Amino acid sequence: MIKMNVLIFPCNIESASAFVEHAQSLGANVIYASSIETQEQRHQVHHLPYVNTPEFADAFLDLINTHEIAYVYAAHDVVLQYLHRLKNEPSFSKKFMICNDYQHKVYQAKYEEALQFGTDVIAEQGKKPGLLSVEKYAHLYMQFNAVPGQSDNAKLKSLIQLFIQVEQGDVVEIGSYWGRSAYALGFLANQHGIGTTISVDPWDVISNDSQGEGTEVVNEASRLIDWDLVFRGFIVNVSGLNNINYIRKPSDDAVYAYQQAGAQGSLTTLELGTTPLSGTIALLHIDGNHMYEQVKRDIDRWLPHVKPGGWVLVDDYDWSFGDGPKKAGDELLNHARVSEYFFASDTLFIRL
Ligand SMILES: C[S@@+](CC[C@H](N)C(=O)[O-])C[C@H]1O[C@@H](n2cnc3c(N)ncnc32)[C@H](O)[C@@H]1O
């Protein structure tokens, strides 16, 4: 197989590292070059003069000829602009390909996408009172998508729409993983003055060892995870919010810790400090272990703490790997306390 040689220039820009990983995973041979002195020890760095010097063109041509470089990746707009100009010269035109866009275009596109999300939210909601600004929803969109996780943008939109009508109280999430939906819940609870968000998750392999019949592929994948690191990642991801805390226990045990903290009026942890608690739940998001028996226990044990008018969300009601959430969710619909419900973005939304 012929190796594809890719030049990373300048190589001392952090944003290039994701591209390097991709290129190497596709079997490319990565060659590094820089115009500034570098202490890099992991690989050889070729020196090139600055692009605005007369020596650059010859040195660059020499490097691509010597190493048979086919592609150049330049995560620096000034360098990239110069390389495009160089490619317009007949002696360079077919020598190499440029394999990335201008950084400013990449960032502009990201912010445009986030602002479009915010604009869409407002447009879809009409002039409902209590809506946040386009920029706040764009901020939420960017933070939410920066956290690894299993909730998508349709779910984010549903949560945004719901929070306009959530009453005051605690927001409890069973199953937070890296904190993607927890960030959204915490942010929205803060912006709408709802209260504190509590993430309930053991962040351990035992609790994820089985999610019910037919879920072996899911279980196997979870055994590969460093759960202590996921927990620390969760803390990193929610640390910018000061109305969020956690109980690191399986939901069956965590309910007692929640009751106790609710009676005291606050919950304290080493990493997130002390957060006030009301002791009654305005919104319960169930997204822990998806085995039917577990989802049912999550409902049975936590439902008594959800206030009248409060919401219970059963995530993955429509799940590719099993029907635990669906079965338990459908049973809940027969409960006398249910006053309304709807299904959106894979989640069953129930109001008591
Ligand atoms: C589907 S992920 C949650 C995804 C998250 N809500 C998001 O938006 O990315 C499931 C999480 O539930 C947790 N979990 C498993 N069993 C649990 C239990 N008994 N109680 C609470 N959480 C549990 C897992 O550790 C895992 O972090």
Tab-separated table of C-alpha atoms and ligand atoms in Angstrom:
chain	number	residue	atom	x	y	z
A	1	MET	CA	0.000	0.000	0.000
A	2	ILE	CA	1.338	3.466	-0.903
A	3	LYS	CA	1.666	5.680	2.155
A	4	MET	CA	0.024	9.098	1.925
A	5	ASN	CA	2.376	11.793	3.193
A	6	VAL	CA	0.726	14.736	4.928
A	7	LEU	CA	2.570	17.857	6.027
A	8	ILE	CA	1.338	19.657	9.138
A	9	PHE	CA	2.581	23.226	8.949
A	10	PRO	CA	2.745	24.993	11.300
A	11	CYS	CA	2.717	21.974	13.610
A	12	ASN	CA	2.798	23.894	16.887
A	13	ILE	CA	-0.926	24.789	16.791
A	14	GLU	CA	-3.050	22.790	19.202
A	15	SER	CA	-6.083	22.591	16.939
A	16	ALA	CA	-3.984	20.528	14.478
A	17	SER	CA	-3.776	17.579	16.874
A	18	ALA	CA	-7.312	16.292	16.100
A	19	PHE	CA	-6.463	16.311	12.398
A	20	VAL	CA	-3.189	14.464	13.044
A	21	GLU	CA	-5.086	11.740	14.914
A	22	HIS	CA	-7.573	11.338	12.057
A	23	ALA	CA	-4.848	11.321	9.405
A	24	GLN	CA	-2.828	8.704	11.282
A	25	SER	CA	-5.891	6.538	11.910
A	26	LEU	CA	-6.411	6.504	8.127
A	27	GLY	CA	-2.824	5.293	7.702
A	28	ALA	CA	-1.270	8.593	6.593
A	29	ASN	CA	2.370	9.347	7.284
A	30	VAL	CA	2.473	12.679	9.114
A	31	ILE	CA	5.389	15.073	8.610
A	32	TYR	CA	5.753	18.076	10.883
A	33	ALA	CA	7.201	21.509	10.120
A	34	SER	CA	7.423	24.802	11.968
A	35	SER	CA	9.006	28.232	11.538
A	36	ILE	CA	9.680	28.672	15.233
A	37	GLU	CA	12.022	26.700	17.450
A	38	THR	CA	10.152	23.916	19.208
A	39	GLN	CA	11.001	21.654	22.141
A	40	GLU	CA	8.958	18.828	20.587
A	41	GLN	CA	10.564	15.471	21.449
A	42	ARG	CA	7.941	13.005	20.209
A	43	HIS	CA	8.695	13.417	16.518
A	44	GLN	CA	11.041	15.177	14.142
A	45	VAL	CA	10.107	18.776	13.281
A	46	HIS	CA	11.439	20.203	10.013
A	47	HIS	CA	12.305	23.857	10.001
A	48	LEU	CA	10.771	26.156	7.394
A	49	PRO	CA	11.406	29.912	7.094
A	50	TYR	CA	8.492	32.266	7.822
A	51	VAL	CA	6.043	32.460	4.896
A	52	ASN	CA	6.667	36.194	4.486
A	53	THR	CA	10.380	35.716	3.773
A	54	PRO	CA	11.913	35.278	0.282
A	55	GLU	CA	13.474	31.922	1.319
A	56	PHE	CA	10.176	30.246	2.129
A	57	ALA	CA	9.062	29.114	-1.365
A	58	ASP	CA	12.293	27.239	-2.163
A	59	ALA	CA	12.527	25.657	1.294
A	60	PHE	CA	8.904	24.554	1.098
A	61	LEU	CA	9.359	23.102	-2.402
A	62	ASP	CA	12.440	21.259	-1.219
A	63	LEU	CA	10.550	19.766	1.753
A	64	ILE	CA	7.586	18.533	-0.302
A	65	ASN	CA	9.874	17.080	-2.977
A	66	THR	CA	12.163	15.317	-0.505
A	67	HIS	CA	9.310	13.749	1.461
A	68	GLU	CA	6.913	13.271	-1.464
A	69	ILE	CA	4.265	15.256	0.360
A	70	ALA	CA	0.829	15.091	-1.259
A	71	TYR	CA	-1.258	17.050	1.250
A	72	VAL	CA	-0.667	20.067	3.445
A	73	TYR	CA	-2.686	20.921	6.543
A	74	ALA	CA	-2.278	24.510	7.805
A	75	ALA	CA	-4.317	25.551	10.847
A	76	HIS	CA	-3.050	29.141	10.570
A	77	ASP	CA	-4.972	31.493	8.316
A	78	VAL	CA	-1.956	33.636	7.307
A	79	VAL	CA	0.034	30.543	6.328
A	80	LEU	CA	-2.951	29.057	4.559
A	81	GLN	CA	-3.550	32.229	2.579
A	82	TYR	CA	0.067	32.211	1.490
A	83	LEU	CA	-0.075	28.522	0.477
A	84	HIS	CA	-3.154	29.172	-1.642
A	85	ARG	CA	-1.286	31.978	-3.392
A	86	LEU	CA	1.691	29.682	-3.924
A	87	LYS	CA	-0.536	27.031	-5.440
A	88	ASN	CA	-1.648	29.558	-8.065
A	89	GLU	CA	1.915	29.663	-9.384
A	90	PRO	CA	2.421	27.209	-12.266
A	91	SER	CA	5.469	25.547	-10.666
A	92	PHE	CA	3.432	24.719	-7.524
A	93	SER	CA	-0.090	24.138	-8.776
A	94	LYS	CA	0.039	20.344	-9.015
A	95	LYS	CA	2.661	19.833	-6.329
A	96	PHE	CA	0.384	19.522	-3.324
A	97	MET	CA	-3.216	19.658	-2.150
A	98	ILE	CA	-4.487	21.751	0.738
A	99	CYS	CA	-6.721	19.688	2.977
A	100	ASN	CA	-8.374	22.156	5.322
A	101	ASP	CA	-10.416	25.327	5.288
A	102	TYR	CA	-9.559	28.665	6.870
A	103	GLN	CA	-9.852	28.605	10.649
A	104	HIS	CA	-11.988	31.745	10.702
A	105	LYS	CA	-14.487	30.004	8.401
A	106	VAL	CA	-14.565	26.929	10.632
A	107	TYR	CA	-15.287	29.063	13.721
A	108	GLN	CA	-17.778	31.290	11.917
A	109	ALA	CA	-19.692	28.201	10.831
A	110	LYS	CA	-19.813	26.908	14.422
A	111	TYR	CA	-21.216	30.160	15.786
A	112	GLU	CA	-23.631	30.515	12.869
A	113	GLU	CA	-24.930	27.013	13.595
A	114	ALA	CA	-25.368	27.787	17.299
A	115	LEU	CA	-27.081	31.119	16.608
A	116	GLN	CA	-29.349	29.412	14.081
A	117	PHE	CA	-30.347	26.911	16.772
A	118	GLY	CA	-31.228	29.808	19.104
A	119	THR	CA	-33.146	31.586	16.335
A	120	ASP	CA	-35.097	28.400	15.527
A	121	VAL	CA	-36.015	27.873	19.187
A	122	ILE	CA	-37.436	31.376	19.458
A	123	ALA	CA	-39.214	31.148	16.085
A	124	GLU	CA	-40.827	27.810	17.000
A	125	GLN	CA	-41.998	29.134	20.365
A	126	GLY	CA	-43.524	32.337	18.988
A	127	LYS	CA	-43.701	35.051	21.609
A	128	LYS	CA	-44.079	32.860	24.663
A	129	PRO	CA	-43.183	34.685	27.871
A	130	GLY	CA	-40.114	33.445	29.712
A	131	LEU	CA	-38.019	32.593	26.669
A	132	LEU	CA	-34.320	33.351	26.921
A	133	SER	CA	-32.359	35.236	24.250
A	134	VAL	CA	-31.065	33.750	20.997
A	135	GLU	CA	-27.510	34.163	22.326
A	136	LYS	CA	-28.266	32.294	25.556
A	137	TYR	CA	-29.707	29.366	23.627
A	138	ALA	CA	-26.697	29.508	21.292
A	139	HIS	CA	-24.416	29.393	24.351
A	140	LEU	CA	-26.300	26.396	25.718
A	141	TYR	CA	-26.107	24.657	22.343
A	142	MET	CA	-22.334	25.080	22.197
A	143	GLN	CA	-21.710	23.930	25.782
A	144	PHE	CA	-24.119	20.999	25.465
A	145	ASN	CA	-22.406	19.794	22.299
A	146	ALA	CA	-18.966	20.228	23.827
A	147	VAL	CA	-19.814	17.585	26.456
A	148	PRO	CA	-19.693	13.948	25.335
A	149	GLY	CA	-23.023	12.260	25.817
A	150	GLN	CA	-26.086	10.552	24.547
A	151	SER	CA	-28.667	13.316	24.351
A	152	ASP	CA	-29.089	15.000	20.977
A	153	ASN	CA	-30.114	18.483	19.846
A	154	ALA	CA	-33.753	17.467	19.455
A	155	LYS	CA	-33.729	16.504	23.146
A	156	LEU	CA	-32.085	19.827	23.995
A	157	LYS	CA	-34.875	21.662	22.180
A	158	SER	CA	-37.514	19.673	24.071
A	159	LEU	CA	-35.875	20.544	27.389
A	160	ILE	CA	-35.712	24.219	26.441
A	161	GLN	CA	-39.408	24.221	25.582
A	162	LEU	CA	-40.286	22.401	28.793
A	163	PHE	CA	-38.387	24.726	31.114
A	164	ILE	CA	-40.648	27.649	30.242
A	165	GLN	CA	-43.335	25.863	32.269
A	166	VAL	CA	-41.351	24.034	34.978
A	167	GLU	CA	-42.261	25.163	38.480
A	168	GLN	CA	-39.756	25.848	41.237
A	169	GLY	CA	-38.119	22.923	43.014
A	170	ASP	CA	-35.195	20.545	42.617
A	171	VAL	CA	-34.235	19.118	39.258
A	172	VAL	CA	-32.995	15.529	39.611
A	173	GLU	CA	-31.296	13.520	36.908
A	174	ILE	CA	-30.778	9.771	37.277
A	175	GLY	CA	-27.857	8.940	34.975
A	176	SER	CA	-25.613	11.835	33.983
A	177	TYR	CA	-22.564	10.178	32.398
A	178	TRP	CA	-20.221	13.022	31.280
A	179	GLY	CA	-22.907	15.603	32.113
A	180	ARG	CA	-24.344	16.536	28.738
A	181	SER	CA	-28.030	16.623	29.700
A	182	ALA	CA	-27.044	17.628	33.256
A	183	TYR	CA	-25.415	20.767	31.863
A	184	ALA	CA	-28.625	21.630	29.984
A	185	LEU	CA	-30.775	20.957	33.066
A	186	GLY	CA	-28.467	22.987	35.328
A	187	PHE	CA	-28.215	25.891	32.896
A	188	LEU	CA	-31.969	26.072	32.258
A	189	ALA	CA	-32.831	25.634	35.957
A	190	ASN	CA	-30.475	28.496	36.738
A	191	GLN	CA	-31.695	30.828	33.982
A	192	HIS	CA	-35.359	30.210	34.812
A	193	GLY	CA	-34.856	30.415	38.586
A	194	ILE	CA	-36.141	26.842	39.127
A	195	GLY	CA	-33.600	25.608	41.652
A	196	THR	CA	-30.724	23.180	42.088
A	197	THR	CA	-29.935	20.280	39.770
A	198	ILE	CA	-28.776	17.013	41.342
A	199	SER	CA	-27.051	14.372	39.234
A	200	VAL	CA	-27.499	10.863	40.571
A	201	ASP	CA	-24.989	8.422	39.106
A	202	PRO	CA	-22.673	5.791	40.623
A	203	TRP	CA	-20.197	6.262	37.772
A	204	ASP	CA	-19.094	2.642	38.182
A	205	VAL	CA	-18.842	-0.450	36.049
A	206	ILE	CA	-21.061	-2.662	38.255
A	207	SER	CA	-24.162	-0.527	37.743
A	208	ASN	CA	-23.624	-0.613	33.991
A	209	ASP	CA	-22.865	-4.316	33.781
A	210	SER	CA	-26.301	-5.301	32.548
A	211	GLN	CA	-29.099	-3.247	31.055
A	212	GLY	CA	-31.424	-6.187	30.464
A	213	GLU	CA	-32.071	-8.806	27.849
A	214	GLY	CA	-30.410	-8.235	24.463
A	215	THR	CA	-28.172	-5.432	25.664
A	216	GLU	CA	-24.847	-7.322	25.709
A	217	VAL	CA	-23.234	-4.961	23.141
A	218	VAL	CA	-24.122	-1.980	25.350
A	219	ASN	CA	-22.853	-3.762	28.465
A	220	GLU	CA	-19.589	-4.773	26.800
A	221	ALA	CA	-18.907	-1.203	25.668
A	222	SER	CA	-19.468	0.118	29.191
A	223	ARG	CA	-16.849	-2.301	30.610
A	224	LEU	CA	-14.173	-0.528	28.550
A	225	ILE	CA	-14.885	2.824	30.214
A	226	ASP	CA	-12.730	4.401	32.933
A	227	TRP	CA	-15.686	5.443	35.137
A	228	ASP	CA	-13.564	7.425	37.619
A	229	LEU	CA	-12.389	9.549	34.737
A	230	VAL	CA	-15.956	9.994	33.468
A	231	PHE	CA	-16.908	11.176	36.963
A	232	ARG	CA	-14.062	13.702	36.979
A	233	GLY	CA	-15.057	14.761	33.455
A	234	PHE	CA	-18.600	15.311	34.720
A	235	ILE	CA	-17.249	17.608	37.438
A	236	VAL	CA	-15.186	19.498	34.852
A	237	ASN	CA	-18.208	19.884	32.575
A	238	VAL	CA	-20.602	21.227	35.207
A	239	SER	CA	-18.102	23.272	37.216
A	240	GLY	CA	-19.095	26.495	35.458
A	241	LEU	CA	-22.583	26.260	36.985
A	242	ASN	CA	-23.126	26.991	40.660
A	243	ASN	CA	-26.584	25.431	41.001
A	244	ILE	CA	-25.570	21.823	40.392
A	245	ASN	CA	-24.388	19.009	42.632
A	246	TYR	CA	-24.283	15.227	42.616
A	247	ILE	CA	-24.896	12.047	44.583
A	248	ARG	CA	-22.439	9.353	43.497
A	249	LYS	CA	-24.566	6.311	44.256
A	250	PRO	CA	-26.923	3.989	42.368
A	251	SER	CA	-30.379	5.573	42.253
A	252	ASP	CA	-31.822	2.967	44.690
A	253	ASP	CA	-29.463	4.194	47.437
A	254	ALA	CA	-29.254	7.799	46.310
A	255	VAL	CA	-32.913	8.393	47.090
A	256	TYR	CA	-32.124	8.121	50.823
A	257	ALA	CA	-29.186	10.538	50.495
A	258	TYR	CA	-31.515	12.918	48.618
A	259	GLN	CA	-34.189	12.672	51.334
A	260	GLN	CA	-31.624	13.403	54.016
A	261	ALA	CA	-30.111	16.353	52.134
A	262	GLY	CA	-33.619	17.654	51.367
A	263	ALA	CA	-34.493	17.585	55.065
A	264	GLN	CA	-31.292	19.521	55.822
A	265	GLY	CA	-32.000	21.986	53.015
A	266	SER	CA	-28.652	21.556	51.261
A	267	LEU	CA	-26.216	19.108	49.714
A	268	THR	CA	-22.458	19.440	50.080
A	269	THR	CA	-19.741	17.732	48.072
A	270	LEU	CA	-16.004	18.276	47.995
A	271	GLU	CA	-15.905	19.235	44.330
A	272	LEU	CA	-19.066	21.340	43.917
A	273	GLY	CA	-19.479	22.786	47.424
A	274	THR	CA	-22.838	23.411	49.081
A	275	THR	CA	-26.011	23.828	47.054
A	276	PRO	CA	-29.449	24.567	48.524
A	277	LEU	CA	-32.170	21.937	48.113
A	278	SER	CA	-35.935	22.319	48.364
A	279	GLY	CA	-36.517	18.600	49.050
A	280	THR	CA	-39.274	18.351	46.420
A	281	ILE	CA	-38.641	17.623	42.773
A	282	ALA	CA	-39.944	19.853	39.991
A	283	LEU	CA	-38.396	17.763	37.231
A	284	LEU	CA	-37.105	14.175	37.350
A	285	HIS	CA	-35.072	13.002	34.357
A	286	ILE	CA	-34.706	9.199	34.326
A	287	ASP	CA	-31.737	8.130	32.172
A	288	GLY	CA	-29.834	5.589	34.302
A	289	ASN	CA	-29.732	1.831	33.849
A	290	HIS	CA	-32.365	0.966	31.186
A	291	MET	CA	-33.289	-2.505	32.467
A	292	TYR	CA	-37.071	-2.628	32.972
A	293	GLU	CA	-36.831	-3.568	36.670
A	294	GLN	CA	-34.412	-0.661	37.300
A	295	VAL	CA	-36.446	1.977	35.433
A	296	LYS	CA	-39.507	0.790	37.343
A	297	ARG	CA	-37.663	1.117	40.661
A	298	ASP	CA	-36.423	4.585	39.641
A	299	ILE	CA	-40.034	5.600	39.068
A	300	ASP	CA	-41.430	3.920	42.201
A	301	ARG	CA	-38.780	5.255	44.567
A	302	TRP	CA	-38.445	8.789	43.205
A	303	LEU	CA	-42.037	9.534	42.202
A	304	PRO	CA	-43.178	10.284	45.801
A	305	HIS	CA	-40.663	13.176	45.827
A	306	VAL	CA	-42.005	14.780	42.645
A	307	LYS	CA	-44.367	17.633	43.450
A	308	PRO	CA	-47.883	17.964	41.981
A	309	GLY	CA	-47.446	19.779	38.664
A	310	GLY	CA	-43.915	18.376	38.450
A	311	TRP	CA	-42.483	16.522	35.453
A	312	VAL	CA	-41.115	12.998	35.019
A	313	LEU	CA	-39.077	12.401	31.862
A	314	VAL	CA	-38.366	8.809	30.821
A	315	ASP	CA	-35.418	8.972	28.418
A	316	ASP	CA	-34.930	6.354	25.689
A	317	TYR	CA	-38.628	5.481	25.802
A	318	ASP	CA	-37.896	4.636	22.174
A	319	TRP	CA	-34.592	2.713	22.527
A	320	SER	CA	-32.769	0.636	19.921
A	321	PHE	CA	-31.364	-1.868	22.424
A	322	GLY	CA	-34.338	-2.777	24.589
A	323	ASP	CA	-37.779	-1.852	25.860
A	324	GLY	CA	-37.170	-1.347	29.611
A	325	PRO	CA	-37.892	2.408	29.563
A	326	LYS	CA	-40.937	1.900	27.308
A	327	LYS	CA	-42.500	-0.793	29.482
A	328	ALA	CA	-41.913	1.111	32.715
A	329	GLY	CA	-43.001	4.406	31.112
A	330	ASP	CA	-46.222	2.905	29.763
A	331	GLU	CA	-47.047	1.521	33.206
A	332	LEU	CA	-46.505	4.949	34.719
A	333	LEU	CA	-49.080	6.415	32.313
A	334	ASN	CA	-51.753	4.469	34.203
A	335	HIS	CA	-50.795	6.095	37.510
A	336	ALA	CA	-53.512	8.204	39.093
A	337	ARG	CA	-51.133	11.154	39.521
A	338	VAL	CA	-50.504	11.572	35.768
A	339	SER	CA	-52.284	14.641	34.421
A	340	GLU	CA	-50.801	14.975	30.918
A	341	TYR	CA	-48.076	13.454	28.767
A	342	PHE	CA	-46.455	13.624	25.361
A	343	PHE	CA	-43.627	11.951	23.495
A	344	ALA	CA	-40.808	13.947	21.891
A	345	SER	CA	-37.200	13.297	20.860
A	346	ASP	CA	-37.052	9.679	22.179
A	347	THR	CA	-38.371	10.769	25.607
A	348	LEU	CA	-41.701	10.330	27.358
A	349	PHE	CA	-42.673	13.591	29.106
A	350	ILE	CA	-45.193	13.160	31.908
A	351	ARG	CA	-46.754	15.866	34.048
A	352	LEU	CA	-48.190	14.963	37.442
B	1	LIG	C1	-27.328	6.789	29.081
B	1	LIG	S1	-26.117	7.322	30.200
B	1	LIG	C2	-26.716	8.914	30.630
B	1	LIG	C3	-26.570	9.909	29.513
B	1	LIG	C4	-26.698	11.330	29.934
B	1	LIG	N1	-27.985	11.642	30.495
B	1	LIG	C5	-26.369	12.221	28.731
B	1	LIG	O1	-27.121	13.142	28.412
B	1	LIG	O2	-25.356	12.026	28.089
B	1	LIG	C6	-26.500	6.326	31.581
B	1	LIG	C7	-25.830	6.706	32.879
B	1	LIG	O3	-26.576	6.059	33.914
B	1	LIG	C8	-25.715	5.657	34.932
B	1	LIG	N2	-26.337	4.600	35.731
B	1	LIG	C9	-26.318	3.262	35.549
B	1	LIG	N3	-26.986	2.659	36.530
B	1	LIG	C10	-27.443	3.608	37.352
B	1	LIG	C11	-28.203	3.606	38.552
B	1	LIG	N4	-28.630	2.460	39.115
B	1	LIG	N5	-28.477	4.777	39.138
B	1	LIG	C12	-28.069	5.954	38.580
B	1	LIG	N6	-27.360	6.014	37.449
B	1	LIG	C13	-27.043	4.858	36.838
B	1	LIG	C14	-24.463	5.234	34.192
B	1	LIG	O4	-23.349	5.250	35.061
B	1	LIG	C15	-24.401	6.239	33.049
B	1	LIG	O5	-23.568	7.310	33.377
